[in-house]
XYZ file of C-alpha atoms in Angstrom:
436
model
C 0.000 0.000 0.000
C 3.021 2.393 0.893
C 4.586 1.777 -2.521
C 2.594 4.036 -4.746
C 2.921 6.907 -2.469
C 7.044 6.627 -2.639
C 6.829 6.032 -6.767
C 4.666 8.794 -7.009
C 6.858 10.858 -4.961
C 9.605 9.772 -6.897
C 8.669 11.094 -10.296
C 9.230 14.763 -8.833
C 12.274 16.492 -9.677
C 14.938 16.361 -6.571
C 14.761 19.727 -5.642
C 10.865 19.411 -5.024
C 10.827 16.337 -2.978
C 14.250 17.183 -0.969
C 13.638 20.576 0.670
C 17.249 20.269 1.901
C 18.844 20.188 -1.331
C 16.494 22.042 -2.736
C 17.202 25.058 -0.722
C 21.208 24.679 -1.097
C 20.522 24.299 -4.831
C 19.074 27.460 -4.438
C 21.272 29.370 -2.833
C 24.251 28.088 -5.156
C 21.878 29.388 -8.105
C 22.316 33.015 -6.614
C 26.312 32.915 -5.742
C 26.866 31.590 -9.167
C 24.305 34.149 -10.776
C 26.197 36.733 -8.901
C 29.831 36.375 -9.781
C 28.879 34.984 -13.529
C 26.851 38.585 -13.356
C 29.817 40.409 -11.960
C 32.017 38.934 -14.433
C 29.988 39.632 -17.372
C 28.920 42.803 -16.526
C 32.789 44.058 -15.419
C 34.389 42.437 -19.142
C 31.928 44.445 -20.903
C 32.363 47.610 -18.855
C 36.549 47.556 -19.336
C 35.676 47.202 -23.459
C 32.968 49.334 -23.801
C 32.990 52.106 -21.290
C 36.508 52.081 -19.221
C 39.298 51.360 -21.490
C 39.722 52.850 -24.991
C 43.342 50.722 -26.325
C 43.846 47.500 -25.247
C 40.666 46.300 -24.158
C 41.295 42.343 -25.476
C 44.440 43.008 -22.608
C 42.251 44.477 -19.732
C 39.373 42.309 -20.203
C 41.453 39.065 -20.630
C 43.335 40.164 -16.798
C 40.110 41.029 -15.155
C 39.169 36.972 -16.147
C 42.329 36.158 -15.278
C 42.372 37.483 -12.155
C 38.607 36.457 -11.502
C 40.022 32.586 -11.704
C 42.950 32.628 -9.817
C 41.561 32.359 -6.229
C 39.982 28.504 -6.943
C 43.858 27.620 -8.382
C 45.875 29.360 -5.487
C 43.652 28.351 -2.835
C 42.966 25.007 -3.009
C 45.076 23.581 -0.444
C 43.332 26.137 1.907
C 40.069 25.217 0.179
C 40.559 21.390 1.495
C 41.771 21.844 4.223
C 38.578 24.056 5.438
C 36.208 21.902 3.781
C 37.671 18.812 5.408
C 37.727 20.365 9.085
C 34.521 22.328 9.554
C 30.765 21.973 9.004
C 29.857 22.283 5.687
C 27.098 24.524 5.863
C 29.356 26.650 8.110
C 31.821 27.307 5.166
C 28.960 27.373 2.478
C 27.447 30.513 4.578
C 30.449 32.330 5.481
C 31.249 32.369 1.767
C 28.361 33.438 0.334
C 28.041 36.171 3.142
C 31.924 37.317 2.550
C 31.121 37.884 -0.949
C 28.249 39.852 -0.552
C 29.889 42.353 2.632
C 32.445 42.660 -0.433
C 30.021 43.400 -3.270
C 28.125 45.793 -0.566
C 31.416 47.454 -0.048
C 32.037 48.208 -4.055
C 28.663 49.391 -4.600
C 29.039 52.349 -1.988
C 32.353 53.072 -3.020
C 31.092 53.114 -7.178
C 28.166 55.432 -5.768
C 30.530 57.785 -3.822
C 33.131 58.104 -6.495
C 34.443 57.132 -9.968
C 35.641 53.144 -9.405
C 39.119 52.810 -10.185
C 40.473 49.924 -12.198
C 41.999 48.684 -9.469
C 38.841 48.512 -7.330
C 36.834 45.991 -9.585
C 40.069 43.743 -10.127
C 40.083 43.362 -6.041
C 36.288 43.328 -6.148
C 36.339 39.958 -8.506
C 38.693 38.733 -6.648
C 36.845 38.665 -3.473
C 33.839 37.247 -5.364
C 36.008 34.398 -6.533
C 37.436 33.381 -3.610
C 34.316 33.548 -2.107
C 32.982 30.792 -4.755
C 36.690 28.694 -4.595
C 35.209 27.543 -1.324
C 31.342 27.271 -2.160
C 31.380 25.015 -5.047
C 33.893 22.289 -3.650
C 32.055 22.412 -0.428
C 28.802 21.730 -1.904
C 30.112 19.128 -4.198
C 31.577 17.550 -0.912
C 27.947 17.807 0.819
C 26.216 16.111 -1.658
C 25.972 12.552 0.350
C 25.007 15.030 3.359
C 21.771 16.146 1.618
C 20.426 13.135 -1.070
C 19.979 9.585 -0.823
C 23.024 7.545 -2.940
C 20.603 6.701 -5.632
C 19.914 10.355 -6.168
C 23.599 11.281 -6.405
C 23.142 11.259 -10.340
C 20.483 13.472 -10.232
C 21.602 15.915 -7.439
C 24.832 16.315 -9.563
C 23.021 17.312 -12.758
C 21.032 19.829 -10.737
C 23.972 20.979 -9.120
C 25.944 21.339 -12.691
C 23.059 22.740 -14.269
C 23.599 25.662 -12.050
C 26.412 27.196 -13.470
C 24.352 26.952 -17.051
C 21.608 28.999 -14.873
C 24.318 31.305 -13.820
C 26.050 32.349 -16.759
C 22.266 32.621 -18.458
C 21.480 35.086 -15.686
C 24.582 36.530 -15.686
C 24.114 36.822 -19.756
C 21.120 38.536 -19.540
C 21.753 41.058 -16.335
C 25.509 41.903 -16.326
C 25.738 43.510 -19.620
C 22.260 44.831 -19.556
C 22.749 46.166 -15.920
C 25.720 48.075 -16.706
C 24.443 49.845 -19.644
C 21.413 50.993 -17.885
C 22.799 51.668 -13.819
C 26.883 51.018 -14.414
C 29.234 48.952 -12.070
C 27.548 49.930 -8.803
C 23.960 48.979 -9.702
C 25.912 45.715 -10.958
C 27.237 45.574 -7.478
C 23.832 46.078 -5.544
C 22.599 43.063 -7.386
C 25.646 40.865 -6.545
C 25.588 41.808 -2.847
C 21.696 41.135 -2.462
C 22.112 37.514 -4.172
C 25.112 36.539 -1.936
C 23.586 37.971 0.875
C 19.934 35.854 0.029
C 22.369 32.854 -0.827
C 24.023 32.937 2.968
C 20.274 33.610 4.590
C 19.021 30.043 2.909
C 22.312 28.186 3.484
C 20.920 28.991 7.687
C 17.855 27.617 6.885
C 19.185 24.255 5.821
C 20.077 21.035 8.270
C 22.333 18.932 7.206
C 22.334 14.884 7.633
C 24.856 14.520 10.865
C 28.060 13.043 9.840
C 31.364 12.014 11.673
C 32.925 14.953 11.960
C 36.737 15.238 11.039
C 37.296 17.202 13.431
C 36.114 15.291 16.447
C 36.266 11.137 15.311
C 34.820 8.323 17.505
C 36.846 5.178 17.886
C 39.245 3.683 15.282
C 37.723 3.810 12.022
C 36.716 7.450 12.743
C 40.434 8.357 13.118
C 41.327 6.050 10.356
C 38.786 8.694 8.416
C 40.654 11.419 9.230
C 44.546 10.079 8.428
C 42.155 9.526 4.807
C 41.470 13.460 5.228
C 45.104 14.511 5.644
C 46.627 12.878 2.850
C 48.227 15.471 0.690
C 46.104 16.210 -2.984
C 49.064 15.155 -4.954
C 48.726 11.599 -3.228
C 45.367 11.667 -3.453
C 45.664 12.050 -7.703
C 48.621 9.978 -7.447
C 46.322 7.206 -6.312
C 43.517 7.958 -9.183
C 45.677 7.173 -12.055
C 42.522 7.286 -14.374
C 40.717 9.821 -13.001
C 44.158 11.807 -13.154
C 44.536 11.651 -16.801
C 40.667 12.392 -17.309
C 41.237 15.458 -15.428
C 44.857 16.174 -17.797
C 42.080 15.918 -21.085
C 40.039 18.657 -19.753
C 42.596 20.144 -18.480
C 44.218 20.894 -22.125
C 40.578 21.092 -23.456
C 39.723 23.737 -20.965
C 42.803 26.320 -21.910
C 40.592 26.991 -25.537
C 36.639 26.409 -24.184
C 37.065 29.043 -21.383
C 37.961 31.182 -23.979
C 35.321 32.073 -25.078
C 34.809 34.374 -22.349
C 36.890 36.392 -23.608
C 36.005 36.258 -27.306
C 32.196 37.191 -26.934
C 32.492 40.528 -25.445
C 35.413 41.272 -28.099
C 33.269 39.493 -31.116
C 30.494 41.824 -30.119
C 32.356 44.876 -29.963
C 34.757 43.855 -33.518
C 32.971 41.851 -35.927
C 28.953 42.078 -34.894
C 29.557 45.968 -33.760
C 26.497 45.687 -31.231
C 26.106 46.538 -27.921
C 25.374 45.204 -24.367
C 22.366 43.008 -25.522
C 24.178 41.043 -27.938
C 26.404 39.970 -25.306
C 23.527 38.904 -23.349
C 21.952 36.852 -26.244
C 25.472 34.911 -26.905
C 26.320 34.535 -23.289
C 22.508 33.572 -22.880
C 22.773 30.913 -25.447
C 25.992 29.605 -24.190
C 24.391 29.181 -20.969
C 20.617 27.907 -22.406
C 23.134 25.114 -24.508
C 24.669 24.370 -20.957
C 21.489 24.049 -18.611
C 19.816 21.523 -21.259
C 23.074 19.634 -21.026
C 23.288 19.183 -17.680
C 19.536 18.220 -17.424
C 19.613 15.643 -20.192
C 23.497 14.473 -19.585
C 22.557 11.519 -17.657
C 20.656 10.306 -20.685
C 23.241 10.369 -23.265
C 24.484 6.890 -24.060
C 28.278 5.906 -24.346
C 30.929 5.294 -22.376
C 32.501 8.159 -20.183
C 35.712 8.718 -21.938
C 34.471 8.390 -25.606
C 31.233 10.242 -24.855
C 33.538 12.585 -23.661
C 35.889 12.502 -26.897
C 33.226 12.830 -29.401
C 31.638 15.891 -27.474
C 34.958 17.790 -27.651
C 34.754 17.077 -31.191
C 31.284 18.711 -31.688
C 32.360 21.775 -29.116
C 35.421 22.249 -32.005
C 33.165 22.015 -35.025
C 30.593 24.559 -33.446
C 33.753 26.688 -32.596
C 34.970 26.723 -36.180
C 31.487 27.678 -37.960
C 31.393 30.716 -35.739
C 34.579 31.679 -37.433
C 34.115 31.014 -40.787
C 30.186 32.552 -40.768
C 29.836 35.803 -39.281
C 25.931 36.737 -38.231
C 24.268 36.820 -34.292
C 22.195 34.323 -34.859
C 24.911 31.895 -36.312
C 27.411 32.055 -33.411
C 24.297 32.099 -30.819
C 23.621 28.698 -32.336
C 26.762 27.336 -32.246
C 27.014 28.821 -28.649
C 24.193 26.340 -27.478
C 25.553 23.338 -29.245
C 29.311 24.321 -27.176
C 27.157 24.799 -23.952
C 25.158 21.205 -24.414
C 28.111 19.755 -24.898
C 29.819 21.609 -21.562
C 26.589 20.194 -20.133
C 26.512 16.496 -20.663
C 30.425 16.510 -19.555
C 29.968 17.846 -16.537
C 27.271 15.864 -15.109
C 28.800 12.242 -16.607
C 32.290 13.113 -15.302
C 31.489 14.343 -12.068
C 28.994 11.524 -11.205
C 31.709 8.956 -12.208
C 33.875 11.298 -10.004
C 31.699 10.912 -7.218
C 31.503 7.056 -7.229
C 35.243 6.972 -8.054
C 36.995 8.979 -5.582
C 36.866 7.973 -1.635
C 34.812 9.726 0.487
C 37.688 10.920 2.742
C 39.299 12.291 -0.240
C 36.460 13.959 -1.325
C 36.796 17.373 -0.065
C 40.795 17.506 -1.275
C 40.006 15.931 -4.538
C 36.616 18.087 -5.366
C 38.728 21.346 -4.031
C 42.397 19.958 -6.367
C 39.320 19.405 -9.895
C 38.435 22.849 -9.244
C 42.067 24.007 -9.376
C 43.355 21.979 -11.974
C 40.229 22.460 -14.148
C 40.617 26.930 -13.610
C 44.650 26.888 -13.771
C 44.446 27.101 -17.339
C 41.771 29.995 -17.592
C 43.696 32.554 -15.990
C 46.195 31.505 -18.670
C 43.788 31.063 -21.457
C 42.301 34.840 -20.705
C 45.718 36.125 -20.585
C 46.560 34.477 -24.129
C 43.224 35.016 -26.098
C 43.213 39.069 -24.052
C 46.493 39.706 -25.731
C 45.651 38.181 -29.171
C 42.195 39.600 -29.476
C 44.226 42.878 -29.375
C 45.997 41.894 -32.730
C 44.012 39.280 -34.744
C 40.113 39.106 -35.299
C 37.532 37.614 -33.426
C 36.316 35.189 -35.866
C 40.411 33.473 -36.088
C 40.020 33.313 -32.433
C 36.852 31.189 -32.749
C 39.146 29.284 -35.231
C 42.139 29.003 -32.904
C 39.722 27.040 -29.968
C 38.399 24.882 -32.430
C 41.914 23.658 -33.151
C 42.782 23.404 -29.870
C 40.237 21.083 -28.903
C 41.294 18.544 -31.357
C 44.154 16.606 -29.849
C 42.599 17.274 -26.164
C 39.887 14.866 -27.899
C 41.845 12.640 -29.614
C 43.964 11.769 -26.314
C 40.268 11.151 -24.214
C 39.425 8.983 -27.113
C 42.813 7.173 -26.723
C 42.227 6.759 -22.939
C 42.027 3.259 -21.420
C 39.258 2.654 -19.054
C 39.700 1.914 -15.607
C 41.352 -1.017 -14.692
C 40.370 -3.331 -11.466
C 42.972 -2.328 -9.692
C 41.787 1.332 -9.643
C 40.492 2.088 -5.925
C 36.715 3.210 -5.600
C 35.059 4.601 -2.793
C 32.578 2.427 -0.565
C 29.911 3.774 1.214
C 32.320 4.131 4.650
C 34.938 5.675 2.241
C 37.834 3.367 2.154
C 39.729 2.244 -0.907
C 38.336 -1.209 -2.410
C 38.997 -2.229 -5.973
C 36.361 -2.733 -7.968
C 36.073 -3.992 -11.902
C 33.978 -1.542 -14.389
C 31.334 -2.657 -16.190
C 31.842 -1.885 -20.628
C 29.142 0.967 -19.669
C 31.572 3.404 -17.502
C 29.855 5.499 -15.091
C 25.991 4.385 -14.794
């Protein structure tokens, strides 16, 4: 008699039927929204408004810049995450970020906002999010059943598409119409909403690191204090996924950089044609992520053959020129972005230990951003010299041999250690069909 109830209850979306997770979801939405916004908003500001030469230079450092607190931080990022309540670290980020948006929103009122002020400003915002997406990642297990793990991750993923297509349609927008510190009022009140619902939230009781109970809990936390290098070292395959999308990520994070200079260069439009591309980058995402767990195929060649797509979407934007052409291929890159995301990190999640979880989620963070600060640098300085449209052609390139070597990949072997519902290391053979 129960069991129609539960299947009933069942065929409601997560984030409906788990208040919990639901409500974090939620609050991630905002934070993401808010620095995507901030980031949007600020790169179209230094190119149309705030620097007259060398905008492709400014606006690639102020993304640079804006990715460099998830790479240097990391170890700190662990280390927190391991040690405190989760929903501790998830609301003093989110509130951190928003006392800092606050703060450059009065100063942009009071006075003409220096350069120098929105390059700290992103910074704060970005270190703010280096510990609120690898802590949430980590809480996952603290807020879903294991057989919703899939499905909490796509949600999760899908968040970031939501982001940037908020932050596509507001940051641009915002700053035509009120400028950087109207930009900033709307950052500050999402963080600050964001750190309100994160105290709303309980999470499921866990051994804490910090204070173990008997033998295996201290065996838990000698698990938590292994160094991230060892903890790679001992995920041979997930290592070299991670090197693939490493490489990929130097050219897809890119583009970034090349809307907001296409706009200005080769379409000649203003702040709602960067909403419309960043818009359909992130509409391409959020269907990916919602419809990634239904795509057939084997991680690593699913994974190949997408990076292949994202590269032939990447070079029709360069060869055609019109709004409408690169908004379309802007969807296909974002689906593909999408379906990655949510197949690698749920085979991530089964994969990796549970006591490793909070160094490994905080190290895939870093590794995954160390090339973006790198990538904005590269594309900033050469969008200064060649067009838009051979920059579009230059990613598509670049993606090529980062797909050929996930192809190429092996798959796991038995040896490789998986995680166990106490989190220690047991090996475990993989089934043909990779992550399920």
């Amino acid at each position: 008699m129960t069991a129609t109830p539960v299947d009933e209850g069942r065929r409601l979306p997560l984030v409906l039927r788990n208040r919990a997770f639901g409500t974090v979801w939620l609050a991630q939405i905002l934070t993401q929204a808010a620095v995507r916004m901030f980031q949007v908003g600020v790169s179209w500001w230094l190119i149309a408004y705030a620097v007259s030469s060398g905008r492709g230079l400014a606006s690639g450092l102020f993304m640079a810049v804006s990715t460099l607190p998830a790479v240097v931080l990391a170890p700190v990022v662990a280390r927190t995450v391991a040690r405190f309540a989760h929903r501790s670290v998830l609301r003093a980020a989110a509130a951190g970020a928003g006392t800092a948006a606050a703060a450059l929103a009065v100063w942009a009122y009071a006075s003409d906002l220096p350069l120098a002020a929105a390059y700290a400003a992103t910074l704060a915002l970005a270190a703010g999010q280096a510990f609120f997406d690898p802590c949430l990642t980590t809480s996952v297990p603290e807020l879903v059943d294991d057989e919703d793990i899939e499905a909490a991750t796509g949600f999760e993923l899908s968040t970031q598409s939501l982001a940037s297509l908020g932050g596509a349609l507001l940051g641009a927008l915002i700053v035509d119409g009120a400028g950087v510190a109207g930009l900033a009022v709307g950052c500050a009140a999402a963080y600050l909403t964001a750190a309100v619902l994160i105290t709303t939230v309980r999470f499921r009781p866990t051994a804490a690191p910090d204070a173990p109970e008997g033998e295996e809990a201290a065996a838990a936390t000698g698990e938590q204090r292994r160094t991230l290098r060892r903890i790679l070292a001992d995920l041979p395959y997930v290592r070299r996924i991670l090197l693939c999308f490493t490489a990929a990520n130097l050219f897809t994070t890119a583009v970034f950089v090349v809307i907001p200079l296409y706009t200005k260069s080769v379409l000649r439009d203003g702040g709602s044609t960067v909403a419309l591309l960043e818009a359909s980058l992130g509409v391409g995402t959020l269907i990916g992520s919602f419809t990634g767990a239904r795509v057939p195929g084997r991680p690593t060649a699913l994974g190949a053959c997408l990076l292949g797509a994202m590269s032939a979407a990447f070079a029709v934007a360069g060869l055609v020129t019109g709004r409408f052409v690169i908004a379309g291929c802007l969807v296909v890159a974002g689906w593909c972005v999408g379906v990655i995301g949510v197949r690698f990190v749920a085979l991530f999640q089964r994969l990796v230990p549970t006591a490793d979880k909070p160094g490994f989620f905080a190290v895939m963070q870093a590794v995954l951003g160390a090339t973006f600060p790198l990538a904005s640098l590269l594309f900033g300085l050469l969008g200064d010299h060649l067009s838009a449209q051979t920059l579009c052609l230059i990613q598509a390139a670049g993606l090529v041999p980062a797909a050929c070597a996930l192809a190429l990949l092996r798959e796991r072997t038995s040896q490789e250690p998986t995680a166990d519902a106490a989190g220690t290391r047991t090996p475990e053979p993989v089934s043909a069909g990779g992550a399920r």
